[in-house]
Coordinates of N, CA and C in Angstrom, one line a residue:
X287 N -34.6 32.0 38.1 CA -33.9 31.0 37.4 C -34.6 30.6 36.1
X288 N -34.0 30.9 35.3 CA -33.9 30.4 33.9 C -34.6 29.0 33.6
X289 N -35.6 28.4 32.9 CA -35.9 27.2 32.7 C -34.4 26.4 31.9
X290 N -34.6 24.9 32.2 CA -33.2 24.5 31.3 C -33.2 24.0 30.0
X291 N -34.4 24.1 29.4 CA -34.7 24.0 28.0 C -34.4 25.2 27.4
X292 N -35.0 26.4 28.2 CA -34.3 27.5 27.3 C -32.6 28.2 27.8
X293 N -32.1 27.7 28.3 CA -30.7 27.4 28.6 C -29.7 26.5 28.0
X294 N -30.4 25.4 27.4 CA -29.8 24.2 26.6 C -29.5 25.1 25.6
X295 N -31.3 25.8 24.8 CA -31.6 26.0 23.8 C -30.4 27.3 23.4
X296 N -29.9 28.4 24.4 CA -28.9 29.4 23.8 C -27.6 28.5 23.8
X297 N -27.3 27.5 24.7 CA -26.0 26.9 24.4 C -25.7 26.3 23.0
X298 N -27.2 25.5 22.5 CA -26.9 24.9 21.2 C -26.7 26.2 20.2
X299 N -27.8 27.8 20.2 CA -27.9 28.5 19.9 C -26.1 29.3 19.8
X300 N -25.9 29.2 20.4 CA -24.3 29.9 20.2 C -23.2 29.1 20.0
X301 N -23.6 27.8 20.1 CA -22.5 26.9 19.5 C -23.1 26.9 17.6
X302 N -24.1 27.0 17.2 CA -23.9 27.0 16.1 C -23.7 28.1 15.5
X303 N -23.8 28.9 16.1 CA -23.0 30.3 15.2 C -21.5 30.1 15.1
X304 N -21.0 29.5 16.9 CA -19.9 29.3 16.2 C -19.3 28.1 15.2
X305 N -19.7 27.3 15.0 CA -19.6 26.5 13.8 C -19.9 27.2 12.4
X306 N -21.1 27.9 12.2 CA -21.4 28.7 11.0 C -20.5 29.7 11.0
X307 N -19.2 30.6 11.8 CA -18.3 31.7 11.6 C -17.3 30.8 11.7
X308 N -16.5 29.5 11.6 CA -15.6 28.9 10.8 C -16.1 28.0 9.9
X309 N -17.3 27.7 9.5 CA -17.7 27.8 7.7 C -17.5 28.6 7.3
X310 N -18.2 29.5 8.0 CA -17.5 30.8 6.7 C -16.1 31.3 6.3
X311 N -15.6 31.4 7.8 CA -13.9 31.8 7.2 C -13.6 30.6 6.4
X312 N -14.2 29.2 5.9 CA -13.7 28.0 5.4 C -13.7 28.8 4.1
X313 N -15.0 29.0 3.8 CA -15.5 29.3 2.4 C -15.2 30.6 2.1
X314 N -15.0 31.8 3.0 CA -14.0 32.9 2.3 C -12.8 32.5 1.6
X315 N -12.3 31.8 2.3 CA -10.3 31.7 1.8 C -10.5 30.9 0.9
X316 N -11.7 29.6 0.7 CA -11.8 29.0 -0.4 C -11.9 30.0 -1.8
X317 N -13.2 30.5 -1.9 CA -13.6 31.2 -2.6 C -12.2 32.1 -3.5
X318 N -11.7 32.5 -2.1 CA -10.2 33.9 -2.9 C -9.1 33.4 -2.9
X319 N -9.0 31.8 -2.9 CA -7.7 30.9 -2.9 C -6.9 31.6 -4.0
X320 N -7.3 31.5 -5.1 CA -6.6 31.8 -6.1 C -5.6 33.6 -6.2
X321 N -6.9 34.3 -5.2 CA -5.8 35.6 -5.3 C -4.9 35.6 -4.1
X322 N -5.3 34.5 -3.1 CA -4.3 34.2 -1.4 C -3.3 33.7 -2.1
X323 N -3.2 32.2 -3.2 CA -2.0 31.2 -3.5 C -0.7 32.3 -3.9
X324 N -1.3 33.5 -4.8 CA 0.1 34.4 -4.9 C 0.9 34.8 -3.9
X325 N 0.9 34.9 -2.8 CA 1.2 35.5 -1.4 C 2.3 34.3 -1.0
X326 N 2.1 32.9 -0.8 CA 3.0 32.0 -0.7 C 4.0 31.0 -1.6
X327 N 4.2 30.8 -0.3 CA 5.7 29.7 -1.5 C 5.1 28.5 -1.4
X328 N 5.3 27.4 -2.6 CA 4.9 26.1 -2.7 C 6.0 25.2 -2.2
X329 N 6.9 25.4 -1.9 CA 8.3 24.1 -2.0 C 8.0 23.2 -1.2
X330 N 8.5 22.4 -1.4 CA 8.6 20.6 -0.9 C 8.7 21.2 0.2
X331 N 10.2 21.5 0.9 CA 10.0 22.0 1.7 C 9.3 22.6 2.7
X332 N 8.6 23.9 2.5 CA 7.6 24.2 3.2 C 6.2 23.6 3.1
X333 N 6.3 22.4 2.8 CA 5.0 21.5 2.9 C 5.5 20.6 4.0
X334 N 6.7 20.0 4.2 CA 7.0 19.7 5.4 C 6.9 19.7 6.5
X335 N 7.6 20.7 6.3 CA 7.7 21.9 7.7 C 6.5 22.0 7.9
X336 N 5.4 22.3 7.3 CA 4.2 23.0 7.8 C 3.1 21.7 8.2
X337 N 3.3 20.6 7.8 CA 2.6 19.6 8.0 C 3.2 19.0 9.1
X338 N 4.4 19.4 9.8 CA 4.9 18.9 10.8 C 4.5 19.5 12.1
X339 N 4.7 21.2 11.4 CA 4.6 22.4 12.6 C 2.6 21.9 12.8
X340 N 1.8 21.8 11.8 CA 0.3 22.1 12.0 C -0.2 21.0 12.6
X341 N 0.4 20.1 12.1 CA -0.3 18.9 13.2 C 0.1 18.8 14.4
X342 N 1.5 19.1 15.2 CA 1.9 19.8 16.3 C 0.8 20.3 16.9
X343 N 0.7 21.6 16.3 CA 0.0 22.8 17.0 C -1.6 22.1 16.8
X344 N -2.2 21.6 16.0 CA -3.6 21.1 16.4 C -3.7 19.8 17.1
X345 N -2.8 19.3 17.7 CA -2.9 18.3 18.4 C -2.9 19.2 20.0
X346 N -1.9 19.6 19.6 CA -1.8 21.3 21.1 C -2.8 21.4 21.5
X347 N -3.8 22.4 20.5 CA -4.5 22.7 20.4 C -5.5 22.0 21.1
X348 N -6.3 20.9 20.9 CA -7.6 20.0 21.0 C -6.5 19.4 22.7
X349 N -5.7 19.0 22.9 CA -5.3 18.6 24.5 C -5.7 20.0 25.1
X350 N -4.8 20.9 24.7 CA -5.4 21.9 25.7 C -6.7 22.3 25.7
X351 N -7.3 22.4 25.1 CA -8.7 22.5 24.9 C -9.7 21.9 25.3
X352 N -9.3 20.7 25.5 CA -9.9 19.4 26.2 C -9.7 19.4 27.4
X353 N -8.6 19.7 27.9 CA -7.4 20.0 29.7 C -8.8 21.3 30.2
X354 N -8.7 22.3 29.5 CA -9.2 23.6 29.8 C -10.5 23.1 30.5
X355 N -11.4 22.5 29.5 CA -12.9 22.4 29.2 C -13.2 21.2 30.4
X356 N -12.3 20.0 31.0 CA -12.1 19.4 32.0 C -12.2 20.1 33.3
X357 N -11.2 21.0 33.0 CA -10.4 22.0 34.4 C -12.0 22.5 34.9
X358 N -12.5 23.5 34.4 CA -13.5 24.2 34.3 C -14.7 23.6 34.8
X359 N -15.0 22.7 34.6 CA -16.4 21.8 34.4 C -16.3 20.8 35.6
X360 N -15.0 20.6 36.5 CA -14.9 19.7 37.4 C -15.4 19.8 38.6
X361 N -16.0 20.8 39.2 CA -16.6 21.1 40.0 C -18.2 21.4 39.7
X362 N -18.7 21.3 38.6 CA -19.8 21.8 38.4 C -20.9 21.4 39.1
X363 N -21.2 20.2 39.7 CA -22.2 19.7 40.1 C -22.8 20.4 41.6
X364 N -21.8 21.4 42.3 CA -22.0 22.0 43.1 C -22.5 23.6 43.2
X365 N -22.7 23.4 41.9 CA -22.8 25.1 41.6 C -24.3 25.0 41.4
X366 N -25.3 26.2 41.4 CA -26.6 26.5 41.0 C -26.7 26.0 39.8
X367 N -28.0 26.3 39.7 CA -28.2 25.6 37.9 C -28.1 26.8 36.6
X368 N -27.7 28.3 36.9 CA -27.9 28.9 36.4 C -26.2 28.9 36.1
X369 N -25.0 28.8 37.2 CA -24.2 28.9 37.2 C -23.4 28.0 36.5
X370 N -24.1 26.3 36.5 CA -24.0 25.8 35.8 C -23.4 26.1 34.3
X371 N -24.8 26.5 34.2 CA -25.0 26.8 32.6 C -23.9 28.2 31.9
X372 N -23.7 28.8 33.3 CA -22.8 29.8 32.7 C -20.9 29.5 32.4
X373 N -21.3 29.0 33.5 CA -19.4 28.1 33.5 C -19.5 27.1 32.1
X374 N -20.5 26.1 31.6 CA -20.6 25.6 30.6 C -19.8 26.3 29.3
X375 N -20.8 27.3 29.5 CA -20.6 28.0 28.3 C -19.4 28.8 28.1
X376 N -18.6 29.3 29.1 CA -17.4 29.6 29.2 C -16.3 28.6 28.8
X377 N -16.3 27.0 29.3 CA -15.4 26.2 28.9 C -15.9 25.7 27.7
X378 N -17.1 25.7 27.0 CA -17.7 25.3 25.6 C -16.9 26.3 24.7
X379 N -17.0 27.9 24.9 CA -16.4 28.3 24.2 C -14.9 28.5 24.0
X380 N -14.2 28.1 25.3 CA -12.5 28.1 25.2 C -12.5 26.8 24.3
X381 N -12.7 25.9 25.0 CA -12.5 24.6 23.9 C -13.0 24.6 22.9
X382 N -14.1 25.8 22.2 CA -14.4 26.2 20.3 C -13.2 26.4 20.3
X383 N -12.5 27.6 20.5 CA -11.8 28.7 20.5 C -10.6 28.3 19.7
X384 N -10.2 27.5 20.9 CA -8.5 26.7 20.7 C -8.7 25.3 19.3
X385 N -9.9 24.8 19.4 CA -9.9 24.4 17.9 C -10.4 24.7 17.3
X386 N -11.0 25.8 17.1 CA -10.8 26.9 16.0 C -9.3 27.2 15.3
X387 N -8.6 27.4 15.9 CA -7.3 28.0 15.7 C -6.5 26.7 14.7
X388 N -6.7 26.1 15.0 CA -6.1 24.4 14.5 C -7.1 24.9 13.2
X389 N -8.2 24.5 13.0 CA -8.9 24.7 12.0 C -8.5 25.8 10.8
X390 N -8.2 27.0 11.7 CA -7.6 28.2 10.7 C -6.7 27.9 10.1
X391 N -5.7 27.3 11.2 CA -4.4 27.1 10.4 C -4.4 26.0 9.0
X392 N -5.1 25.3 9.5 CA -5.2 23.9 8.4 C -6.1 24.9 7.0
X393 N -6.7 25.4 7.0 CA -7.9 26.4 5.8 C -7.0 26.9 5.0
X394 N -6.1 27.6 5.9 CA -4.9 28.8 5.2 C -3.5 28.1 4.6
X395 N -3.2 26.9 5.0 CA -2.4 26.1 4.8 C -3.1 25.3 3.4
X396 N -4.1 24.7 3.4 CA -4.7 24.6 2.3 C -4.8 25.3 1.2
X397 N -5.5 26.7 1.6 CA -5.3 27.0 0.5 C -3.8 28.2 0.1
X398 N -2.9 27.9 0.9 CA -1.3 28.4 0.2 C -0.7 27.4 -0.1
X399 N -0.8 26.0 0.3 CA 0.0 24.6 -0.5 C -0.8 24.2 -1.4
X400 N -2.2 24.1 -1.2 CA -2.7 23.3 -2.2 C -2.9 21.4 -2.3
X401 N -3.1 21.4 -0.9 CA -2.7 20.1 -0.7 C -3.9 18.9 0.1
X402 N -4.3 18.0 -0.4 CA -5.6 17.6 -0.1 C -5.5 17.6 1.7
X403 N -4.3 16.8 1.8 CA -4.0 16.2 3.3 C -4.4 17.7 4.4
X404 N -4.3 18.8 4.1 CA -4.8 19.9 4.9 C -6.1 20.0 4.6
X405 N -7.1 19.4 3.5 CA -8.8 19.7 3.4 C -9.3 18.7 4.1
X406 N -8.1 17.6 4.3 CA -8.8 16.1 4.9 C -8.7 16.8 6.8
X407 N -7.6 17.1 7.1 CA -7.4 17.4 8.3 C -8.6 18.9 8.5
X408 N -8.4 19.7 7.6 CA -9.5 21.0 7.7 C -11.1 20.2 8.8
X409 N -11.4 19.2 7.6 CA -12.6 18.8 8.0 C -12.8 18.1 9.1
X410 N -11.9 16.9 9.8 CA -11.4 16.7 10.5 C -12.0 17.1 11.8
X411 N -11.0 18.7 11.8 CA -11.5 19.4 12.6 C -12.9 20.1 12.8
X412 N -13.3 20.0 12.1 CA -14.6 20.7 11.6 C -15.7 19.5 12.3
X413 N -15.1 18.3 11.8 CA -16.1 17.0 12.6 C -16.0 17.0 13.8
X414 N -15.1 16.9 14.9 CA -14.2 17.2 16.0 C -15.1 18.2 16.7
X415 N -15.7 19.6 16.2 CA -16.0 20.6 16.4 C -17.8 20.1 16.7
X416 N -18.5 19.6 15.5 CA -19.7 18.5 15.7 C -19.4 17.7 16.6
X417 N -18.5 17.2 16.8 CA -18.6 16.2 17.4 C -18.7 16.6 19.3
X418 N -19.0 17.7 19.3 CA -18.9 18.6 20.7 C -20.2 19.4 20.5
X419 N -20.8 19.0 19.9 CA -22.6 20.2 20.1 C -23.0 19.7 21.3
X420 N -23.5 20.5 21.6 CA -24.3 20.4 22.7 C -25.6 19.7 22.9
X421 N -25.9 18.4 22.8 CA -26.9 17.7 22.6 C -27.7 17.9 24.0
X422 N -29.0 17.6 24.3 CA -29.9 17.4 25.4 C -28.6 16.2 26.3
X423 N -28.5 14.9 25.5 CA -27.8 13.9 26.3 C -26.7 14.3 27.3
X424 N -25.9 15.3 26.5 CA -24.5 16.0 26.7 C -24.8 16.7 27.2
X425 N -25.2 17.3 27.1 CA -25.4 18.6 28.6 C -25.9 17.8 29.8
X426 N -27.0 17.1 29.5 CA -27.6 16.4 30.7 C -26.8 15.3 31.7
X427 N -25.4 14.9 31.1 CA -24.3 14.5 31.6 C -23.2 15.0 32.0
X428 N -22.8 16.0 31.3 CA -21.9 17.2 31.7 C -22.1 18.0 33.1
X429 N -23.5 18.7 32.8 CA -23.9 19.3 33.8 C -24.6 19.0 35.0
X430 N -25.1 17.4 35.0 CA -25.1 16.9 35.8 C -26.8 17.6 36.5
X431 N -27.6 17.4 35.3 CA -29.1 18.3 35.3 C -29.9 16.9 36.5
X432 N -30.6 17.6 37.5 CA -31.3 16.4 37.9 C -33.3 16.9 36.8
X433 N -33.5 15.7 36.6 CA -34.5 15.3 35.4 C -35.6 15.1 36.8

């Protein structure tokens, strides 16, 4: 069995890579906005629509993702402590996953409209995303670690 400091330590470890690989897809499409904006249409219209369809689907998104990461985690206190840590990480990363996806959509929506209200929501999600690291506290609650 695995000690749980170095067990915390890969959980935080792979949650910030995945935070650092949607910075980056942030800052790719930023960076090549200008040769992405030729690809779409600007109309009133499709700012609508898309601000209606995206907040939909990232609201989707973060319930189910939250539903999932519940579902998964609700038995945990019965399981080993290795097992623990494994199911953790399985529902840590479905719930990245699915708001991730909210995140993409808002990045690429940004930069084909051009419109702040998607960089506000972009980040949003991005805080949402922090707002789920894996702290010593959080894990030690979650997983229900006897100290």
């Amino acid at each position: 069995m695995k000690s749980t400091n170095s067990l915390a330590s890969s959980l935080r470890v792979s949650y910030t890579i995945l935070l650092i690989s949607s910075l980056s897809f942030l800052t790719i499409i930023l960076t090549f906005s200008k040769e992405i904006n030729q690809y779409f249409s600007t109309s009133s219209k499709v700012f609508s629509e898309s601000v209606i369809f995206s907040n939909l689907a990232a609201a989707g998104a973060i319930v189910a993702g939250n539903a999932i990461f519940s579902k998964e985690i609700a038995d945990i206190d019965v399981l080993d402590e290795d097992e623990k840590h494994l199911t953790f990480r399985k529902a840590m990363f479905n719930q990245f996953l699915l708001t991730d996806i909210a995140l993409f959509l808002f990045g690429i929506l940004l930069v084909a409209l051009h419109k702040g209200l998607f960089m506000a929501e972009t980040l949003a999600i991005f805080g949402y995303q922090l707002s789920k690291y894996p702290t010593n506290k959080r894990l030690a609650r979650l997983l229900k670690l006897q100290r």
